[in-house]
Coordinates of C-alpha atoms and ligand atoms in Angstrom, one line a residue:
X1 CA 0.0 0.0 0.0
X2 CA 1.2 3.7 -0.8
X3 CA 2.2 5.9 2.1
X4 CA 0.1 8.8 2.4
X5 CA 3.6 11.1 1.2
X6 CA 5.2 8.7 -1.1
X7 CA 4.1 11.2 -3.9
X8 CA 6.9 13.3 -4.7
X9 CA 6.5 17.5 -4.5
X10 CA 5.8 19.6 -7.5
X11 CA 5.0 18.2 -11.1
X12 CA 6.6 15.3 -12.7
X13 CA 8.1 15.9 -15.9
X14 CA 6.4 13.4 -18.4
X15 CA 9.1 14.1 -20.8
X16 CA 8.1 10.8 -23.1
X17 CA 7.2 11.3 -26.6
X18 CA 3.8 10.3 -25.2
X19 CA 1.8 10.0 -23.7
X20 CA 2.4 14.0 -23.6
X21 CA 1.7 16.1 -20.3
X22 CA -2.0 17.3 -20.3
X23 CA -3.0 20.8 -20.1
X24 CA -4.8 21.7 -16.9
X25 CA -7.7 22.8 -19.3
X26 CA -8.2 19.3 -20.7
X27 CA -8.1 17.7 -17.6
X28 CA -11.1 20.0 -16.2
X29 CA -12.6 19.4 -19.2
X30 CA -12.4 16.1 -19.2
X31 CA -13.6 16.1 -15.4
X32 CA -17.0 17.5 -16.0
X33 CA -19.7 15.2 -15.6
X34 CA -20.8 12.2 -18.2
X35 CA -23.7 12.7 -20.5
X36 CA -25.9 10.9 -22.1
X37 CA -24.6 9.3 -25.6
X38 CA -27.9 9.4 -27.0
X39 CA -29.0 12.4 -25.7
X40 CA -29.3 16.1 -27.6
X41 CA -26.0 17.9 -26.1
X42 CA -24.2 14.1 -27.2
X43 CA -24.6 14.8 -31.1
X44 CA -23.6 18.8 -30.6
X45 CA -20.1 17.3 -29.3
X46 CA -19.8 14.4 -31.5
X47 CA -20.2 16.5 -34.7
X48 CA -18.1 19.7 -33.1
X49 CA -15.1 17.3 -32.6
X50 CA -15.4 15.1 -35.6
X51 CA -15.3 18.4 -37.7
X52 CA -12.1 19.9 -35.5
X53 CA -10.4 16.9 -36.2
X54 CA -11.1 17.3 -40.2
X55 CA -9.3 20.2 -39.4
X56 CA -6.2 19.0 -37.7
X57 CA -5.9 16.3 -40.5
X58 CA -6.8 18.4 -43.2
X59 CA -9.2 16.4 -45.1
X60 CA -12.1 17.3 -46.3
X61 CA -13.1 13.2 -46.4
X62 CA -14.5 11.7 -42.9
X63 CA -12.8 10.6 -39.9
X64 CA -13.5 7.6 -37.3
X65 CA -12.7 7.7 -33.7
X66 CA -12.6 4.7 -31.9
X67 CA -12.5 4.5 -28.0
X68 CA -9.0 2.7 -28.3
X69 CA -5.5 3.2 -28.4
X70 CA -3.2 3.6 -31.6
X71 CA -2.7 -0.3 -32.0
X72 CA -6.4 -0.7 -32.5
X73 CA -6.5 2.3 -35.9
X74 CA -3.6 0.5 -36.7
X75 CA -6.1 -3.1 -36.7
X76 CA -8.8 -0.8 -38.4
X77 CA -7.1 0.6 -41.3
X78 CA -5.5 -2.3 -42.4
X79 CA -8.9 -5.0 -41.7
X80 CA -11.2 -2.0 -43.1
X81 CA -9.3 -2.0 -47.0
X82 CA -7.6 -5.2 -47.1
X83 CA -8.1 -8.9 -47.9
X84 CA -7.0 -12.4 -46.5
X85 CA -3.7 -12.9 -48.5
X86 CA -3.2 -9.4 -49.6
X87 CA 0.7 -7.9 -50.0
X88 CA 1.7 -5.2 -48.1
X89 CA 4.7 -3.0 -48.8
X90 CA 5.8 -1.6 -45.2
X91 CA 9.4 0.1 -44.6
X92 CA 11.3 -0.5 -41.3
X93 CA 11.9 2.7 -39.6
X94 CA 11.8 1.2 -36.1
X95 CA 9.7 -0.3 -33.9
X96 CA 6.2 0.8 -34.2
X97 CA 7.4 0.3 -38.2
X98 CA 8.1 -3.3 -37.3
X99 CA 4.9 -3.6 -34.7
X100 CA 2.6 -2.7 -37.5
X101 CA 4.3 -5.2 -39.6
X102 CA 3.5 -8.1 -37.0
X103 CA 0.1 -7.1 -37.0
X104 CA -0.2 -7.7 -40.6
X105 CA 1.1 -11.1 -40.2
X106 CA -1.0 -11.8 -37.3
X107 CA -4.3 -10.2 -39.7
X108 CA -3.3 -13.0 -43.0
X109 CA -1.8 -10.6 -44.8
X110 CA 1.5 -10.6 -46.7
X111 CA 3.7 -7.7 -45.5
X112 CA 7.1 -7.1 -47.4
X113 CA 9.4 -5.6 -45.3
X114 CA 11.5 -2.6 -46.9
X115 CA 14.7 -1.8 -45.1
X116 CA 18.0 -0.3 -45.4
X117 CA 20.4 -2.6 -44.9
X118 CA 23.6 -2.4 -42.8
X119 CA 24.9 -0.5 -39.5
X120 CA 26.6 2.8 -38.4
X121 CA 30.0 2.2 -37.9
X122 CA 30.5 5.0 -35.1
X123 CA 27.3 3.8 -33.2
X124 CA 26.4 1.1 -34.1
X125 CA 22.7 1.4 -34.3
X126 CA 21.2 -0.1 -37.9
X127 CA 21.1 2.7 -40.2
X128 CA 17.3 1.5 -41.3
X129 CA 16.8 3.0 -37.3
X130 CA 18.4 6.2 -37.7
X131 CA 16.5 7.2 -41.5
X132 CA 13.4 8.0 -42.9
X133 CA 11.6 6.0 -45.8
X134 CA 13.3 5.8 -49.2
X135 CA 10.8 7.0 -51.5
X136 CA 13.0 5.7 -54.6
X137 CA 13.4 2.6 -52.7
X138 CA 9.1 2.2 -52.7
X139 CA 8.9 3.6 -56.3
X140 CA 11.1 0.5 -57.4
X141 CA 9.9 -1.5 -55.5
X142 CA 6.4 -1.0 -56.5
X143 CA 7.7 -0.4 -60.9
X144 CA 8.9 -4.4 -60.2
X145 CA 5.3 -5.0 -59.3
X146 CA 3.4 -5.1 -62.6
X147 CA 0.6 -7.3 -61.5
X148 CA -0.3 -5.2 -58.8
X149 CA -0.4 -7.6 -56.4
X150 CA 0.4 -5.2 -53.4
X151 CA -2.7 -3.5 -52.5
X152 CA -1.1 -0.9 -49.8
X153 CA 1.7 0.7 -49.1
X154 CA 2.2 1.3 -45.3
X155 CA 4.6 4.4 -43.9
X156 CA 5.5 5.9 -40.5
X157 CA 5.1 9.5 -40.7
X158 CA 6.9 10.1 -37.0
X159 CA 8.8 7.4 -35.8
X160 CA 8.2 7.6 -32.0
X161 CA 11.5 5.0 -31.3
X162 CA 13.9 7.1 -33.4
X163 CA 12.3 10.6 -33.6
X164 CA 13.1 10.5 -37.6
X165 CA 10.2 11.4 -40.0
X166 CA 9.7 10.6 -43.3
X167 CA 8.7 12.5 -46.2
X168 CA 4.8 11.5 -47.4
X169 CA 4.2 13.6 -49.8
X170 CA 7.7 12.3 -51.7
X171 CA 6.0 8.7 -50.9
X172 CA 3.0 9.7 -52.8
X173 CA 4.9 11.0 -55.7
X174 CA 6.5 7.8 -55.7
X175 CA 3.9 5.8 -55.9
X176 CA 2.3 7.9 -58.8
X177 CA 5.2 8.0 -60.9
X178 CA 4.6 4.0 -60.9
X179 CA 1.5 4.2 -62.1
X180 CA 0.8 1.9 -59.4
X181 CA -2.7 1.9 -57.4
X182 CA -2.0 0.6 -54.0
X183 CA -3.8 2.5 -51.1
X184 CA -1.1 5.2 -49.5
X185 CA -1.4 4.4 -45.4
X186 CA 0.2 6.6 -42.9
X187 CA 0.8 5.9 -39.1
X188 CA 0.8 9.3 -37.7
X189 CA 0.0 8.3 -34.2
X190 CA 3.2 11.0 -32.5
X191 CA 3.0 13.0 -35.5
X192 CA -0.2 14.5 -36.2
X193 CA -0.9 18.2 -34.3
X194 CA 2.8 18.6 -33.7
X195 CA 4.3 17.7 -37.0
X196 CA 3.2 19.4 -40.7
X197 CA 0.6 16.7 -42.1
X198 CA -1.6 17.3 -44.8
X199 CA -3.9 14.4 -45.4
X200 CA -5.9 15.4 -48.9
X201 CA -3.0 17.2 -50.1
X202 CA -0.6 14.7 -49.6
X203 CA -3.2 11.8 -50.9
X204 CA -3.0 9.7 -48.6
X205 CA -5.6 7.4 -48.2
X206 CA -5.7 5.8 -44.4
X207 CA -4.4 8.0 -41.5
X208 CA -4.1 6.5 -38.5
X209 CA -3.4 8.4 -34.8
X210 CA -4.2 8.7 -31.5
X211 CA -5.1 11.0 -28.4
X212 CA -1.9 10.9 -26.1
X213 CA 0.5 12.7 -28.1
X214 CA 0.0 16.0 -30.1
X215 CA -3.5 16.7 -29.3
X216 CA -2.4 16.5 -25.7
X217 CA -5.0 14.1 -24.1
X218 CA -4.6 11.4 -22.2
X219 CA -4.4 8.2 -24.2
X220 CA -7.5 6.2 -24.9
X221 CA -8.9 7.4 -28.4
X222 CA -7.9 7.1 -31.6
X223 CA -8.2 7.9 -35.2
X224 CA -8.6 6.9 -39.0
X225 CA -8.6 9.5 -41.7
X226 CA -10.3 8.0 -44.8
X227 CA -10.2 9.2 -48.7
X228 CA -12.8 8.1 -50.8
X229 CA -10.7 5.3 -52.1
X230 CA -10.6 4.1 -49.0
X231 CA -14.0 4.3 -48.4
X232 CA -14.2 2.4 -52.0
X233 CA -11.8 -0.2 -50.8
X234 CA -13.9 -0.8 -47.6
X235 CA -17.1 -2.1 -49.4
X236 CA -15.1 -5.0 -50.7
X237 CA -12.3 -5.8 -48.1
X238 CA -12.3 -9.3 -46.8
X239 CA -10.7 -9.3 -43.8
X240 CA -13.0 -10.1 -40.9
X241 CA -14.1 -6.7 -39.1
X242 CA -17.3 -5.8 -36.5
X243 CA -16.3 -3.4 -33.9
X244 CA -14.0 -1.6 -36.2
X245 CA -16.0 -1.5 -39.3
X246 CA -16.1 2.5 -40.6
X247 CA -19.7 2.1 -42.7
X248 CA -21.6 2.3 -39.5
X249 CA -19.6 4.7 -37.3
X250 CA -19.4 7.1 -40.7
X251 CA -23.4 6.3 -41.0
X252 CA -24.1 7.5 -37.3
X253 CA -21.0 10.1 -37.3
X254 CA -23.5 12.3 -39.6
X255 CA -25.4 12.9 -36.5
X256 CA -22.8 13.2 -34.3
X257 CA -23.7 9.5 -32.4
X258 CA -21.8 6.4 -32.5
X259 CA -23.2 2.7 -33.2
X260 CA -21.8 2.1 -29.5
X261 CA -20.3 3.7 -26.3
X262 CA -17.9 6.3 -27.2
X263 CA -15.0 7.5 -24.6
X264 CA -17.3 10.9 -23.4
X265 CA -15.3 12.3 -21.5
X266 CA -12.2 12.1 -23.6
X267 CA -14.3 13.8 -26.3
X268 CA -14.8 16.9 -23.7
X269 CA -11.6 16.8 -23.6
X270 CA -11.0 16.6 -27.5
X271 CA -13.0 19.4 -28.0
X272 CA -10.9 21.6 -25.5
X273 CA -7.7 20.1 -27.0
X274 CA -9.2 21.2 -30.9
X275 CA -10.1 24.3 -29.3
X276 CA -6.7 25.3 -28.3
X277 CA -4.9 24.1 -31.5
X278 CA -7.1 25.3 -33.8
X279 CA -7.5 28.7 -32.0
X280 CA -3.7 29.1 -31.9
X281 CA -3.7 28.1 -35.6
X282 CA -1.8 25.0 -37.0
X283 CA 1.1 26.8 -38.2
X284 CA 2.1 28.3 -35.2
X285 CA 1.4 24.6 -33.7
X286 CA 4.1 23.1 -35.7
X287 CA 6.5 26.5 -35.2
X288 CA 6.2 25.8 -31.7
X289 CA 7.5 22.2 -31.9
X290 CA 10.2 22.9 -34.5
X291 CA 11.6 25.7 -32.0
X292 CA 11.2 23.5 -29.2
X293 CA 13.1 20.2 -31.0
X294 CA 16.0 23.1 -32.2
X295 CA 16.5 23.8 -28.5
X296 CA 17.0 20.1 -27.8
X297 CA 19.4 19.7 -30.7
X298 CA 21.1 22.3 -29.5
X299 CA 21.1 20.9 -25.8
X300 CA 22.0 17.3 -27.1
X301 CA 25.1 19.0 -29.5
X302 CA 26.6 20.8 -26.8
X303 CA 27.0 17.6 -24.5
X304 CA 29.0 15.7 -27.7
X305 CA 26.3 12.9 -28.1
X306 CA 24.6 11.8 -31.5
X307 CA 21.3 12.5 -32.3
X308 CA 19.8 9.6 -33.6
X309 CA 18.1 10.5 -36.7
X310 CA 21.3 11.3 -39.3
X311 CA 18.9 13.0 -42.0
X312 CA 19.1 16.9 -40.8
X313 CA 16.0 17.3 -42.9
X314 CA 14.0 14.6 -40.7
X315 CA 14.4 15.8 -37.7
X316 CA 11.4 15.0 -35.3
X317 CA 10.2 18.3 -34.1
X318 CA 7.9 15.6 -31.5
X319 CA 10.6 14.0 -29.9
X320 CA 14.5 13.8 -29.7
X321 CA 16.5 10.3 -30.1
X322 CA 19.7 10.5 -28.0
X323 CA 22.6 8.3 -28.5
X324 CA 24.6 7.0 -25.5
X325 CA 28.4 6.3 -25.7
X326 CA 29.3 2.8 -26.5
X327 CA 29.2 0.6 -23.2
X328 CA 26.9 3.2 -21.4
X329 CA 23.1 1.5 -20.5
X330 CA 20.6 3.8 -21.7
X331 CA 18.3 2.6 -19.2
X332 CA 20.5 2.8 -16.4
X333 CA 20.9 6.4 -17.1
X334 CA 17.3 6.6 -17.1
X335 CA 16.2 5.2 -14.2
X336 CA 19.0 7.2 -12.3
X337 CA 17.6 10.6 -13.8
X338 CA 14.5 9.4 -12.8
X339 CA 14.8 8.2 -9.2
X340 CA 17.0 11.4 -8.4
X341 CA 14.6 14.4 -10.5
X342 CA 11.7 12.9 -10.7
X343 CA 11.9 12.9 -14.6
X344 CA 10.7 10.3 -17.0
X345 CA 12.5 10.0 -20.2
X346 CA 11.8 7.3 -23.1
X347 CA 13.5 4.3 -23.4
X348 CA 14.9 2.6 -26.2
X349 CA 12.3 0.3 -27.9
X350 CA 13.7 -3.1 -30.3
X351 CA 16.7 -3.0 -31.8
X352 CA 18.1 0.0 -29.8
X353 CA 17.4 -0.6 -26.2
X354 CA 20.0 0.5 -23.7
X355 CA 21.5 1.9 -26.2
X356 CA 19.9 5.4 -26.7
X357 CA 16.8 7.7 -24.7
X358 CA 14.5 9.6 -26.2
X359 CA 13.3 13.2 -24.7
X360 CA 9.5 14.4 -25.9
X361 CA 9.4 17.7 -26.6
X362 CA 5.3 17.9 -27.0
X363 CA 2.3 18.6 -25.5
X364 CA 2.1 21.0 -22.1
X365 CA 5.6 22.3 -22.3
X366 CA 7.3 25.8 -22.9
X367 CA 11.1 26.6 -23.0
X368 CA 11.3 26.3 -18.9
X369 CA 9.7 23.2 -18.4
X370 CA 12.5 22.0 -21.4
X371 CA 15.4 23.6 -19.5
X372 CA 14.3 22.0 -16.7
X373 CA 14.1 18.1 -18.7
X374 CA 17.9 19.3 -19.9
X375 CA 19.2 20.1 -16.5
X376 CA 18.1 16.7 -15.1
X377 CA 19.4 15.2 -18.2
X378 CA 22.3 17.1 -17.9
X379 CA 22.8 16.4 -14.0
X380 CA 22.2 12.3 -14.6
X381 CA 25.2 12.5 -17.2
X382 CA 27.3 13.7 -15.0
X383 CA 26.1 11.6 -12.4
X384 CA 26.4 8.6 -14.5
X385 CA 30.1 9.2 -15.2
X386 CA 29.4 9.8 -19.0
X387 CA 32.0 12.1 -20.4
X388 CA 30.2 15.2 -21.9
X389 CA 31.9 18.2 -23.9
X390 CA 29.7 21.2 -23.0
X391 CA 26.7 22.0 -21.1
X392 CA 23.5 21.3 -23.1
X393 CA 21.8 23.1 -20.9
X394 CA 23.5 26.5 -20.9
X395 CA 23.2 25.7 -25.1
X396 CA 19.4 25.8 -25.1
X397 CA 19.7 29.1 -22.7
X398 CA 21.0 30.6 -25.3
X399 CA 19.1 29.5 -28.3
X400 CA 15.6 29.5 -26.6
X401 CA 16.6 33.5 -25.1
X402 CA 17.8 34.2 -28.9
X403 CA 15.2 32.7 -30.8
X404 CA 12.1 34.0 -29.4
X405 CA 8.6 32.1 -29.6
X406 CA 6.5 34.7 -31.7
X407 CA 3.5 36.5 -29.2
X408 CA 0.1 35.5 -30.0
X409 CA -1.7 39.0 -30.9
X410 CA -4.3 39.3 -27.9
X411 CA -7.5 39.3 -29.0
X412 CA -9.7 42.4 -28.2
X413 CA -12.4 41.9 -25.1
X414 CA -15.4 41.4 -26.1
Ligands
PLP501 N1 2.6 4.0 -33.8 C1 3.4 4.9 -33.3 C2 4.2 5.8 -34.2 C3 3.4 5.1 -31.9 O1 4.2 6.1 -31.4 C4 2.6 4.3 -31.1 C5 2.7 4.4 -29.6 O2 3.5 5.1 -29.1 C6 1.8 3.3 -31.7 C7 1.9 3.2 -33.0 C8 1.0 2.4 -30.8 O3 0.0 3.2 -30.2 P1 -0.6 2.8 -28.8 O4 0.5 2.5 -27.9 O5 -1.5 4.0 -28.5 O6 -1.5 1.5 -29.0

């Protein structure tokens, strides 16, 4: 049993790439008192969210939430558009790359694993974890494939393991300059509110994502973003599906209901969520998070240690993958920062654990709260022994005081 003061003073630092730390806001929001699913106020909140969420996806086409976390959109997408037997083409990025390619063994269908092959000599790690998708790599792939037999092509948008991103809009391309008609799929479960993504623009044809991460809720719903060739592909899909079929949650999503019990009071606190996003604007969403991922960098430079992804251009502006010196245990570093500053950092998932930490830089954070993550980081470093060059933190001083977050223009009383 838990002694009455085994909590520890002041906030915990949640620094994971998510779940993310909730606003104060959402979590009132979120407290206020269930309502009836079938009742009036029900379908006012059902269709207010379902239309924010168009929003933060960018489509115009419908989107399904489902009172579940990302694994289950992940089961949706694929069991909504595919068939018993079907090839997939997925692309190892890391790990939630390769846990979506075990569910579509486990589902009957026939994933092809893309990956880069070999490992970086100075870290070791495999340079398939430290890079984004190849979009040539796909294109080729998918030119060799003249009977068409893969019906999807599946892509991480943020990988959460790695905090490398991958270009979906070059993956689209790709695919068109085949000729080739496979469905475009996109896990953007740590991506979507914090990272650029542009679902009708960029074509793709199943989103998939989920509450804990960029829309800054706790975890617990999650998301498909359909395009009407999705839609099209659903009415003749094979593989077995009930709970997670979209033609009745779209049917009953017109009136803001759901076929069954939707997650209430997570969609209070949707709607506060959508609220602020969209009332900050989504530009100065993904401003924040770029500025906030530089200040890492910076941070993460300064101490000597690589940053995980090696493409400049794919940095994650969610999360930060940091490299620990050869014979150093990632997680031992962890669980010291943790015990001593009550800070939680991710750990390495697959092929690199112990042998890198990740810091989230999402959800209810500003440039303090960040210092703060550094200076624990920072003080478990030196704690641990691990030679460093330069302090991190006194890096990020300088870039967050020299790079200023642009001011909201206050809005006039009413
Ligand atoms: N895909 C990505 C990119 C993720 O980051 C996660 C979780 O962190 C998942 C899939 C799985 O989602 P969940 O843990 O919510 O089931």
């Amino acid at each position: 049993m838990l002694s009455l003061d085994s909590h520890p003073s002041g906030r915990h630092f949640l620094q994971i790439p998510g779940p993310s730390p909730v606003p104060d806001r959402i979590l009132r929001a979120i407290s206020l008192p269930t309502i009836d699913h079938r009742g009036p106020e029900f379908g006012v909140l059902g269709k207010a969210v379902l239309a924010g969420l168009q929003q933060v996806f960018q489509t115009r086409h419908p989107v399904v939430i489902y009172p579940a976390s990302g694994t289950g959109a992940w089961e949706a997408a694929l069991a909504n558009v595919l068939s018993p037997g079907d090839a997939v083409l997925m692309v190892e990025t890391g790990h939630f790359a390769t846990l979506w390619q075990k569910m579509a063994l486990r589902l009957g269908l026939e994933p092809e694993f893309l990956t880069l092959p070999g490992t970086c000599e100075q870290t070791g790690l495999p340079w398939a974890w430290r890079r984004g998708v190849s979009a040539a790599l796909i294109g080729q792939r998918l030119h060799e494939d003249r009977e068409h037999r893969i019906k999807a092509v599946c892509v991480v948008h943020n990988e959460t393991s790695t905090g490398v991103t991958s270009d979906i809009a070059a993956v689209r391309k790709a695919i068109d300059a085949a000729g080739h008609p496979a469905l475009l799929m996109v896990d953007t479960i740590s991506g979507l509110a914090s990272a650029e993504y542009r679902h009708d623009e960029w074509g793709v044809d199943v989103a998939i994502s989920g509450s804990q991460k960029g829309l800054m809720l706790p975890p617990g719903i999650s998301f498909n973003a359909l395009s009407p060739k999705a839609l099209e592909a659903s009415r003749s899909a094979k593989l077995p599906k009930s709970f997670w079929a979209w033609d009745e949650i779209v049917e009953m999503n017109r009136s803001g209901y759901w076929p069954y019990t939707p997650n209430t009071n997570l969609l209070y606190g949707l709607h506060e969520s959508l609220e602020m996003l969209l009332g900050q604007g989504l530009p100065a969403v993904f401003a924040r998070h770029q500025r906030w991922a530089a200040g890492v960098r910076s941070a993460v430079e300064a101490w000597g240690l690589p940053i995980q992804c090696a493409d400049p251009a794919l940095y994650s502006p969610v999360l930060t993958g940091v490299i620990t010196p050869p014979g150093v245990d990632a997680d031992a570093l962890r669980q010291l920062i943790h015990q001593r500053f009550d800070l939680s950092l991710g750990t390495g998932l697959g092929r690199v654990k112990g042998r890198m930490f990740r810091i989230g830089h999402l959800g209810d954070s500003n440039d303090l709260s960040l210092l703060a993550t550094l200076a624990g980081v920072e003080m478990g470093l030196k704690l641990a022994g691990i030679e460093i060059a330069d302090s991190g933190v006194t890096a990020a001083m300088a870039y967050f005081s020299s790079n200023p977050a642009p001011r909201p223009e206050p809005t006039a009383a009413a």
